[in-house]
CSV table of C-alpha atoms in Angstrom, one decimal:
chain,number,residue,atom,x,y,z
A,1,MET,CA,0.0,0.0,0.0
A,2,SER,CA,1.5,3.4,-1.0
A,3,SER,CA,1.7,6.3,1.4
A,4,SER,CA,0.3,8.8,-1.2
A,5,TYR,CA,-3.3,8.7,-1.9
A,6,LEU,CA,-5.1,9.0,-5.3
A,7,PRO,CA,-8.1,11.3,-6.1
A,8,ALA,CA,-11.4,9.6,-5.6
A,9,THR,CA,-12.4,10.1,-9.3
A,10,THR,CA,-13.6,8.0,-12.3
A,11,ASP,CA,-10.1,8.2,-13.8
A,12,SER,CA,-8.5,6.6,-10.7
A,13,MET,CA,-11.2,3.9,-10.8
A,14,VAL,CA,-10.4,3.3,-14.6
A,15,GLN,CA,-6.7,3.0,-13.8
A,16,ALA,CA,-7.4,0.4,-11.2
A,17,LEU,CA,-9.7,-1.7,-13.4
A,18,GLU,CA,-7.1,-1.5,-16.3
A,19,ALA,CA,-4.2,-2.7,-14.1
A,20,LYS,CA,-2.6,-5.8,-15.5
A,21,GLU,CA,-2.0,-7.6,-12.2
A,22,PRO,CA,-4.6,-7.9,-9.4
A,23,ALA,CA,-2.0,-6.8,-6.8
A,24,GLU,CA,-1.5,-3.5,-8.7
A,25,ALA,CA,-5.3,-2.9,-8.9
A,26,ILE,CA,-5.6,-3.7,-5.1
A,27,ALA,CA,-2.8,-1.1,-4.3
A,28,ILE,CA,-4.5,1.6,-6.5
A,29,LEU,CA,-7.9,1.0,-4.8
A,30,TYR,CA,-6.4,1.2,-1.2
A,31,ARG,CA,-4.8,4.6,-2.3
A,32,ILE,CA,-8.2,5.9,-3.5
A,33,LEU,CA,-9.7,4.9,0.0
A,34,GLU,CA,-6.9,6.8,1.7
A,35,ASN,CA,-8.2,10.1,0.1
A,36,PRO,CA,-9.4,12.3,3.0
A,37,SER,CA,-12.0,14.0,0.7
A,38,SER,CA,-15.6,13.7,2.0
A,39,SER,CA,-17.5,15.3,-0.9
A,40,PRO,CA,-20.5,13.4,-2.2
A,41,GLU,CA,-18.7,12.5,-5.4
A,42,ALA,CA,-15.7,11.3,-3.5
A,43,LEU,CA,-17.9,9.2,-1.1
A,44,ARG,CA,-19.7,7.6,-4.1
A,45,MET,CA,-16.3,6.8,-5.8
A,46,LYS,CA,-15.0,5.3,-2.5
A,47,GLU,CA,-18.1,3.1,-2.2
A,48,GLN,CA,-17.4,1.8,-5.8
A,49,ALA,CA,-13.8,1.2,-4.8
A,50,ILE,CA,-14.7,-0.7,-1.7
A,51,SER,CA,-16.9,-3.0,-3.9
A,52,ASN,CA,-14.2,-3.6,-6.4
A,53,LEU,CA,-11.5,-4.0,-3.8
A,54,SER,CA,-13.4,-6.7,-2.0
A,55,ASP,CA,-13.9,-8.5,-5.3
A,56,PHE,CA,-10.2,-8.5,-6.0
A,57,LEU,CA,-9.3,-9.6,-2.5
A,58,ARG,CA,-11.8,-12.5,-2.7
A,59,GLN,CA,-10.4,-13.5,-6.1
A,60,GLU,CA,-6.8,-13.5,-4.5
A,61,LYS,CA,-8.3,-15.5,-1.5
A,62,ARG,CA,-6.9,-12.8,0.9
A,63,ALA,CA,-9.5,-13.3,3.7
A,64,GLU,CA,-7.4,-11.6,6.4
A,65,ASP,CA,-7.1,-8.5,4.2
A,66,LEU,CA,-10.9,-8.4,3.9
A,67,ARG,CA,-11.1,-8.6,7.7
A,68,SER,CA,-8.6,-5.7,8.2
A,69,LEU,CA,-10.6,-3.7,5.5
A,70,LEU,CA,-13.7,-3.7,7.6
A,71,THR,CA,-11.7,-2.3,10.5
A,72,GLN,CA,-10.0,0.3,8.3
A,73,LEU,CA,-13.3,1.5,6.9
A,74,ARG,CA,-14.9,2.3,10.3
A,75,PRO,CA,-14.1,6.0,10.2
A,76,PHE,CA,-15.6,6.1,6.6
A,77,PHE,CA,-18.9,4.4,7.8
A,78,SER,CA,-19.5,7.5,10.0
A,79,LEU,CA,-19.7,9.7,6.8
A,80,ILE,CA,-22.2,7.7,4.9
A,81,PRO,CA,-25.9,6.6,5.7
A,82,LYS,CA,-26.5,3.5,8.0
A,83,ALA,CA,-28.2,1.6,5.2
A,84,LYS,CA,-25.2,2.0,3.0
A,85,THR,CA,-22.9,0.9,5.8
A,86,ALA,CA,-25.1,-2.2,6.4
A,87,LYS,CA,-24.8,-3.1,2.7
A,88,ILE,CA,-21.0,-2.7,2.6
A,89,VAL,CA,-20.5,-4.6,5.8
A,90,ARG,CA,-22.7,-7.5,4.7
A,91,GLY,CA,-21.2,-7.5,1.3
A,92,ILE,CA,-17.6,-7.8,2.7
A,93,ILE,CA,-18.8,-10.7,5.0
A,94,ASP,CA,-20.4,-12.4,2.0
A,95,GLN,CA,-17.0,-12.1,0.1
A,96,VAL,CA,-15.1,-13.7,3.0
A,97,ALA,CA,-17.7,-16.5,3.0
A,98,LYS,CA,-16.9,-17.3,-0.7
A,99,ILE,CA,-13.3,-18.1,0.2
A,100,PRO,CA,-13.1,-21.9,1.2
A,101,GLY,CA,-11.9,-22.9,4.7
A,102,THR,CA,-12.7,-19.5,6.4
A,103,SER,CA,-15.5,-20.6,8.7
A,104,GLU,CA,-13.5,-19.8,11.9
A,105,LEU,CA,-12.5,-16.4,10.5
A,106,GLN,CA,-16.1,-15.7,9.6
A,107,ILE,CA,-17.3,-16.4,13.2
A,108,SER,CA,-14.5,-14.2,14.6
A,109,LEU,CA,-15.2,-11.5,12.1
A,110,CYS,CA,-19.0,-11.5,12.9
A,111,LYS,CA,-18.3,-11.4,16.7
A,112,GLU,CA,-16.0,-8.3,16.1
A,113,MET,CA,-18.7,-6.6,14.1
A,114,VAL,CA,-21.4,-7.4,16.6
A,115,GLN,CA,-19.3,-5.6,19.3
A,116,TRP,CA,-18.8,-2.6,17.0
A,117,THR,CA,-22.5,-2.3,16.0
A,118,ARG,CA,-23.4,-2.5,19.8
A,119,THR,CA,-20.9,0.4,20.5
A,120,GLU,CA,-22.3,2.4,17.5
A,121,LYS,CA,-25.9,1.6,18.4
A,122,ARG,CA,-26.6,0.2,14.9
A,123,THR,CA,-29.4,-2.2,15.9
A,124,PHE,CA,-30.6,-3.0,12.4
A,125,LEU,CA,-27.2,-4.2,11.3
A,126,ARG,CA,-26.3,-6.0,14.5
A,127,GLN,CA,-29.5,-8.2,14.3
A,128,ARG,CA,-28.5,-9.4,10.7
A,129,ILE,CA,-24.9,-10.0,11.7
A,130,GLU,CA,-26.1,-12.0,14.8
A,131,ALA,CA,-28.4,-14.1,12.6
A,132,ARG,CA,-25.5,-14.7,10.3
A,133,LEU,CA,-23.3,-15.6,13.3
A,134,ALA,CA,-25.9,-18.1,14.6
A,135,ALA,CA,-26.0,-19.9,11.1
A,136,LEU,CA,-22.1,-20.1,11.1
A,137,LEU,CA,-22.1,-21.5,14.7
A,138,MET,CA,-24.7,-24.1,13.6
A,139,GLU,CA,-22.6,-25.1,10.6
A,140,ASN,CA,-19.7,-25.4,13.0
A,141,GLN,CA,-21.8,-27.7,15.2
A,142,GLU,CA,-21.6,-25.2,18.2
A,143,TYR,CA,-25.3,-25.8,18.8
A,144,SER,CA,-25.6,-24.5,22.4
A,145,GLU,CA,-24.0,-21.1,21.7
A,146,ALA,CA,-26.1,-20.7,18.5
A,147,LEU,CA,-29.3,-21.5,20.4
A,148,THR,CA,-28.6,-19.1,23.1
A,149,LEU,CA,-27.9,-16.4,20.6
A,150,LEU,CA,-31.1,-17.1,18.7
A,151,SER,CA,-33.2,-17.2,21.8
A,152,GLY,CA,-32.4,-13.5,22.7
A,153,LEU,CA,-32.5,-12.4,19.0
A,154,VAL,CA,-36.0,-13.8,18.4
A,155,LYS,CA,-37.5,-11.9,21.4
A,156,GLU,CA,-35.9,-8.7,20.3
A,157,VAL,CA,-37.0,-9.0,16.6
A,158,ARG,CA,-40.6,-10.0,17.6
A,159,ARG,CA,-40.7,-6.8,19.7
A,160,LEU,CA,-39.6,-4.7,16.7
A,161,ASP,CA,-41.9,-6.7,14.4
A,162,ASP,CA,-39.3,-7.1,11.6
A,163,LYS,CA,-41.2,-9.8,9.7
A,164,LEU,CA,-38.6,-10.6,7.0
A,165,LEU,CA,-35.7,-11.0,9.6
A,166,LEU,CA,-38.1,-13.0,11.7
A,167,VAL,CA,-38.7,-15.5,8.9
A,168,ASP,CA,-35.0,-15.9,8.6
A,169,ILE,CA,-34.4,-16.4,12.4
A,170,ASP,CA,-37.4,-18.9,12.8
A,171,LEU,CA,-36.1,-20.9,9.9
A,172,LEU,CA,-32.7,-21.0,11.3
A,173,GLU,CA,-34.0,-22.0,14.7
A,174,SER,CA,-35.9,-24.9,13.0
A,175,LYS,CA,-32.8,-26.1,11.3
A,176,LEU,CA,-31.0,-25.9,14.7
A,177,HIS,CA,-33.5,-27.9,16.5
A,178,PHE,CA,-33.7,-30.5,13.8
A,179,SER,CA,-29.9,-30.8,14.1
A,180,LEU,CA,-30.3,-31.5,17.8
A,181,ARG,CA,-33.0,-34.1,16.9
A,182,ASN,CA,-35.7,-32.1,18.7
A,183,LEU,CA,-38.5,-32.5,16.1
A,184,PRO,CA,-41.4,-30.9,18.0
A,185,LYS,CA,-39.5,-27.7,18.6
A,186,ALA,CA,-38.2,-27.8,14.9
A,187,LYS,CA,-41.8,-28.0,13.6
A,188,ALA,CA,-43.0,-25.2,16.0
A,189,ALA,CA,-40.2,-22.9,14.7
A,190,LEU,CA,-41.1,-23.7,11.1
A,191,THR,CA,-44.8,-22.9,11.7
A,192,ALA,CA,-43.7,-19.6,13.2
A,193,ALA,CA,-41.6,-19.0,10.1
A,194,ARG,CA,-44.6,-19.7,7.8
A,195,THR,CA,-47.0,-17.5,9.9
A,196,ALA,CA,-44.5,-14.6,9.6
A,197,ALA,CA,-44.0,-15.3,5.8
A,198,ASN,CA,-47.7,-15.2,5.2
A,199,ALA,CA,-47.9,-11.6,6.4
A,200,ILE,CA,-45.3,-10.2,3.9
A,201,TYR,CA,-43.8,-10.7,0.4
A,202,VAL,CA,-41.1,-13.4,0.8
A,203,PRO,CA,-38.4,-13.6,-1.9
A,204,PRO,CA,-38.6,-16.9,-4.0
A,205,ALA,CA,-35.4,-18.1,-2.6
A,206,GLN,CA,-36.6,-17.7,1.0
A,207,GLN,CA,-39.9,-19.5,0.1
A,208,GLY,CA,-37.8,-22.3,-1.4
A,209,THR,CA,-35.8,-22.6,1.8
A,210,ILE,CA,-39.1,-22.8,3.8
A,211,ASP,CA,-40.4,-25.6,1.5
A,212,LEU,CA,-37.1,-27.5,1.6
A,213,GLN,CA,-37.2,-27.5,5.5
A,214,SER,CA,-40.8,-28.5,5.5
A,215,GLY,CA,-39.9,-31.5,3.2
A,216,ILE,CA,-37.1,-32.5,5.5
A,217,LEU,CA,-39.3,-32.6,8.5
A,218,HIS,CA,-42.1,-34.5,6.9
A,219,ALA,CA,-39.7,-37.0,5.6
A,220,GLU,CA,-38.3,-37.4,9.2
A,221,GLU,CA,-41.9,-38.3,10.2
A,222,LYS,CA,-42.1,-40.9,7.4
A,223,ASP,CA,-44.7,-38.9,5.5
A,224,TYR,CA,-42.8,-39.2,2.2
A,225,LYS,CA,-45.7,-38.3,-0.1
A,226,THR,CA,-46.1,-34.8,1.6
A,227,ALA,CA,-42.4,-34.4,1.7
A,228,TYR,CA,-42.1,-35.1,-2.0
A,229,SER,CA,-44.6,-32.3,-2.7
A,230,TYR,CA,-42.6,-29.8,-0.6
A,231,PHE,CA,-39.3,-30.9,-2.2
A,232,PHE,CA,-40.9,-30.4,-5.6
A,233,GLU,CA,-42.0,-26.8,-4.7
A,234,ALA,CA,-38.5,-26.0,-3.5
A,235,PHE,CA,-37.0,-27.5,-6.7
A,236,GLU,CA,-39.3,-25.3,-8.9
A,237,ALA,CA,-38.2,-22.2,-6.9
A,238,PHE,CA,-34.5,-22.9,-6.9
A,239,ASN,CA,-34.5,-24.1,-10.5
A,240,ALA,CA,-36.0,-20.8,-11.7
A,241,LEU,CA,-33.4,-18.9,-9.8
A,242,GLU,CA,-30.5,-21.3,-10.9
A,243,ASP,CA,-29.7,-21.7,-7.3
A,244,PRO,CA,-27.3,-24.6,-6.5
A,245,ARG,CA,-29.7,-26.0,-3.9
A,246,ALA,CA,-32.0,-27.1,-6.8
A,247,VAL,CA,-29.9,-30.3,-7.2
A,248,PHE,CA,-30.4,-31.2,-3.5
A,249,SER,CA,-34.2,-30.7,-3.7
A,250,LEU,CA,-34.2,-33.0,-6.7
A,251,LYS,CA,-32.0,-35.5,-4.8
A,252,TYR,CA,-34.5,-35.5,-1.9
A,253,MET,CA,-37.5,-35.9,-4.3
A,254,LEU,CA,-35.8,-39.1,-5.6
A,255,LEU,CA,-35.1,-40.2,-2.1
A,256,CYS,CA,-38.9,-39.9,-1.3
A,257,LYS,CA,-39.8,-42.0,-4.3
A,258,ILE,CA,-37.3,-44.7,-3.3
A,259,MET,CA,-38.7,-44.8,0.4
A,260,VAL,CA,-42.3,-45.3,-0.8
A,261,SER,CA,-41.2,-48.2,-3.1
A,262,GLN,CA,-41.6,-46.3,-6.3
A,263,ALA,CA,-37.9,-46.6,-7.3
A,264,ASP,CA,-39.0,-47.3,-10.9
A,265,ASP,CA,-40.0,-43.7,-11.2
A,266,VAL,CA,-36.5,-42.4,-10.4
A,267,ALA,CA,-35.2,-43.0,-14.0
A,268,GLY,CA,-38.1,-41.1,-15.5
A,269,ILE,CA,-37.6,-38.0,-13.2
A,270,ILE,CA,-33.8,-38.0,-14.0
A,271,ALA,CA,-34.5,-38.3,-17.8
A,272,SER,CA,-37.0,-35.3,-17.7
A,273,LYS,CA,-36.1,-32.0,-19.0
A,274,ALA,CA,-35.5,-30.5,-15.6
A,275,GLY,CA,-33.6,-33.6,-14.3
A,276,LEU,CA,-31.1,-33.5,-17.4
A,277,ASN,CA,-29.9,-30.1,-16.3
A,278,TYR,CA,-28.6,-31.4,-13.0
A,279,MET,CA,-26.9,-34.6,-14.2
A,280,GLY,CA,-23.9,-35.4,-12.0
A,281,PRO,CA,-22.7,-37.5,-9.0
A,282,GLU,CA,-25.8,-36.5,-6.8
A,283,LEU,CA,-28.3,-37.9,-9.1
A,284,ASP,CA,-26.1,-40.9,-10.2
A,285,ALA,CA,-25.9,-41.9,-6.5
A,286,MET,CA,-29.7,-41.8,-6.1
A,287,LYS,CA,-30.1,-43.8,-9.5
A,288,ALA,CA,-27.7,-46.5,-8.1
A,289,VAL,CA,-29.7,-46.7,-4.9
A,290,ALA,CA,-33.0,-46.9,-6.8
A,291,ASP,CA,-31.5,-49.8,-9.0
A,292,ALA,CA,-30.4,-51.7,-5.9
A,293,HIS,CA,-33.9,-51.3,-4.3
A,294,SER,CA,-35.6,-52.4,-7.5
A,295,LYS,CA,-33.5,-55.6,-7.6
A,296,ARG,CA,-33.8,-56.1,-3.8
A,297,SER,CA,-29.9,-56.5,-4.0
A,298,LEU,CA,-28.0,-55.7,-0.8
A,299,LYS,CA,-24.7,-56.1,-2.7
A,300,PHE,CA,-25.7,-53.4,-5.2
A,301,PHE,CA,-26.8,-51.3,-2.3
A,302,GLU,CA,-23.5,-51.6,-0.6
A,303,THR,CA,-21.7,-51.0,-3.8
A,304,ALA,CA,-23.7,-47.7,-4.3
A,305,LEU,CA,-23.0,-46.6,-0.6
A,306,SER,CA,-19.2,-47.3,-1.3
A,307,ASN,CA,-19.0,-45.7,-4.7
A,308,TYR,CA,-21.0,-42.5,-3.7
A,309,LYS,CA,-19.9,-42.1,-0.1
A,310,ALA,CA,-19.7,-38.3,-0.3
A,311,GLN,CA,-23.3,-38.0,-1.9
A,312,LEU,CA,-25.0,-40.6,0.4
A,313,GLU,CA,-23.2,-41.1,3.7
A,314,GLU,CA,-21.9,-37.6,4.1
A,315,ASP,CA,-25.3,-36.1,3.5
A,316,PRO,CA,-27.0,-36.5,7.0
A,317,ILE,CA,-30.6,-36.4,5.7
A,318,VAL,CA,-30.0,-39.0,3.0
A,319,HIS,CA,-27.9,-41.2,5.3
A,320,ARG,CA,-30.5,-41.3,7.9
A,321,HIS,CA,-33.3,-42.5,5.6
A,322,LEU,CA,-31.0,-44.9,3.7
A,323,SER,CA,-29.9,-46.5,6.9
A,324,SER,CA,-33.5,-47.3,7.7
A,325,LEU,CA,-34.0,-48.6,4.2
A,326,TYR,CA,-30.9,-50.8,4.2
A,327,ASP,CA,-31.9,-52.4,7.6
A,328,THR,CA,-35.4,-53.1,6.3
A,329,LEU,CA,-33.9,-54.7,3.1
A,330,LEU,CA,-31.4,-56.7,5.0
A,331,GLU,CA,-34.1,-58.1,7.5
A,332,GLN,CA,-36.4,-58.9,4.6
A,333,ASN,CA,-33.7,-60.8,2.7
A,334,LEU,CA,-32.5,-62.7,5.8
A,335,CYS,CA,-35.9,-63.8,6.8
A,336,ARG,CA,-36.6,-65.0,3.3
A,337,LEU,CA,-33.2,-67.0,3.2
A,338,ILE,CA,-33.6,-68.7,6.6
A,339,GLU,CA,-37.3,-69.6,6.2
A,340,PRO,CA,-36.7,-73.1,4.8
A,341,PHE,CA,-34.2,-74.1,7.5
A,342,SER,CA,-34.5,-75.2,11.1
A,343,ARG,CA,-30.7,-75.2,11.6
A,344,VAL,CA,-28.2,-73.5,9.1
A,345,GLU,CA,-24.6,-72.4,9.1
A,346,ILE,CA,-24.0,-68.7,9.4
A,347,THR,CA,-21.3,-69.0,6.6
A,348,HIS,CA,-23.9,-70.4,4.3
A,349,VAL,CA,-26.4,-67.5,5.0
A,350,ALA,CA,-23.5,-65.1,4.5
A,351,GLU,CA,-22.7,-66.7,1.1
A,352,LEU,CA,-26.3,-66.6,-0.1
A,353,ILE,CA,-26.7,-62.9,0.8
A,354,GLU,CA,-23.1,-62.0,-0.3
A,355,LEU,CA,-22.2,-60.1,2.8
A,356,PRO,CA,-19.4,-60.5,5.4
A,357,ILE,CA,-20.0,-63.2,8.1
A,358,ASP,CA,-19.5,-61.0,11.1
A,359,HIS,CA,-22.0,-58.4,9.5
A,360,VAL,CA,-24.7,-61.1,9.1
A,361,GLU,CA,-24.1,-62.7,12.5
A,362,LYS,CA,-24.5,-59.3,14.2
A,363,LYS,CA,-27.7,-58.6,12.3
A,364,LEU,CA,-29.2,-62.1,13.0
A,365,SER,CA,-28.5,-61.6,16.8
A,366,GLN,CA,-30.2,-58.2,16.7
A,367,MET,CA,-33.2,-59.6,14.9
A,368,ILE,CA,-33.5,-62.4,17.5
A,369,LEU,CA,-33.4,-59.8,20.3
A,370,ASP,CA,-36.0,-57.7,18.5
A,371,LYS,CA,-38.2,-60.8,18.1
A,372,LYS,CA,-38.3,-60.7,14.4
A,373,PHE,CA,-38.0,-64.5,14.5
A,374,ALA,CA,-37.6,-67.2,17.2
A,375,GLY,CA,-34.2,-68.7,17.3
A,376,THR,CA,-30.6,-68.8,18.8
A,377,LEU,CA,-27.0,-68.5,17.7
A,378,ASP,CA,-24.8,-71.5,18.4
A,379,GLN,CA,-21.4,-69.7,18.1
A,380,GLY,CA,-19.4,-72.8,19.0
A,381,ALA,CA,-20.8,-74.7,16.0
A,382,GLY,CA,-21.3,-71.5,13.9
A,383,CYS,CA,-24.9,-72.2,13.4
A,384,LEU,CA,-28.2,-70.5,13.6
A,385,ILE,CA,-31.0,-72.7,15.1
A,386,ILE,CA,-34.5,-71.5,14.2
A,387,PHE,CA,-37.4,-72.5,16.5
A,388,ASP,CA,-41.0,-72.9,15.4
A,389,ASP,CA,-43.2,-69.9,16.3
A,390,PRO,CA,-44.7,-70.8,19.8
A,391,LYS,CA,-48.5,-71.0,19.6
A,392,THR,CA,-50.2,-68.9,22.1
A,393,ASP,CA,-52.6,-70.8,24.4
A,394,ALA,CA,-56.1,-69.4,24.1
A,395,ILE,CA,-56.8,-70.3,27.8
A,396,PHE,CA,-54.7,-67.5,29.2
A,397,PRO,CA,-56.5,-64.5,27.5
A,398,ALA,CA,-59.8,-66.1,28.2
A,399,THR,CA,-59.0,-66.5,31.9
A,400,LEU,CA,-58.0,-62.8,32.1
A,401,ASP,CA,-61.2,-61.7,30.5
A,402,THR,CA,-63.2,-63.8,33.0
A,403,ILE,CA,-61.3,-62.3,35.9
A,404,ALA,CA,-61.9,-58.8,34.5
A,405,ASN,CA,-65.6,-59.4,34.2
A,406,ILE,CA,-65.9,-60.9,37.8
A,407,GLY,CA,-64.2,-57.7,39.0
A,408,LYS,CA,-67.0,-55.6,37.3
A,409,VAL,CA,-69.6,-57.7,38.8
A,410,VAL,CA,-68.2,-57.4,42.4
A,411,ASP,CA,-67.8,-53.6,41.9
A,412,SER,CA,-71.5,-53.4,40.8
A,413,LEU,CA,-72.7,-55.5,43.8
A,414,TYR,CA,-70.7,-53.3,46.2
A,415,LEU,CA,-72.3,-50.1,44.8
A,416,ARG,CA,-75.8,-51.7,45.2
A,417,SER,CA,-75.2,-52.8,48.8
A,418,ALA,CA,-73.7,-49.3,49.6
A,419,LYS,CA,-77.0,-47.8,48.4
A,420,ILE,CA,-79.1,-50.2,50.4
A,421,MET,CA,-77.1,-49.6,53.6
A,422,ALA,CA,-77.5,-45.9,53.1
């Protein structure tokens, strides 16, 4: 950074934009910002310089420089309207977010800016930065801190009746409770977000986010048909905006089809006009799972999980539902295989189902404990012994019914005698 400043004029801006190297352009823009002039034209040029400088710093992945830029600009913020300050601050934080591996820096930066906004009494900006901070803390799995921050923020924003920010916060609270596996509170927060959204105009991207969260919560309750409808609405919104979340909405739509045993529809959805725009590993992964489900093949299922680990196992929503689907498929296949036998070697069952012996043995013991079938594992001989299903003797329930009826008769007689005595 040079010690001499440049005039905050269009010529200086053109000079910066025509620089051959980004480092040279960055140096020129810093010199424009050092200009002490506070005329309306100079302020307008400086705002443009800040926008261009933050773009260049983001391209060069200089996150720390973006952070120090925010500190350096604090005197400048006192010269411009609060709305423009909020726009610049949020813009620079957005640029930091676009640089990979900066989550810790973003949290630290947001905390610094929250302190500054408190000192400067900039409530509007502070509330939005706190909402952003809560989202970052949730992504970083610091759930308790995020929840504490949101609890105070919700009360404050409700008091001010800022509906648009309230939708954001309620939606964030719903995601946070879902991450903590608190489904009732997640649904309550989502209902609050919908109520606030109904009172105002909500941007399509925000409406898509609400629909996506609704689909996730319905899927968690095993209501896959309703979840599919919400995911479809979210996909339509994100697809129109060319939002990258469109592919995840489509992926969850396919998941719902698989979970309701309509895996044959998956290929048709992928081959549709909308589906072809998003061809890639996400959809390939769901197609592989659908094929495995159609063939009732655990081997293909395990192959799909292995080949598409990032798309299936590392996505918590898909992983949770596929785990349930895999367990159901495995139990159905094992019950079908052991049905003809009264005693069978575990190695033989493992060969038939094409899975490792220890995996099969563990699942069989779990099924016996869950009373999916009557049997025992003879580990010394390496065998599974299957018992005939014990027939319940009808005399026991009949005796219990008789005793219950005698009890009613005795109670009735007692009431009558009490009346006579009275």
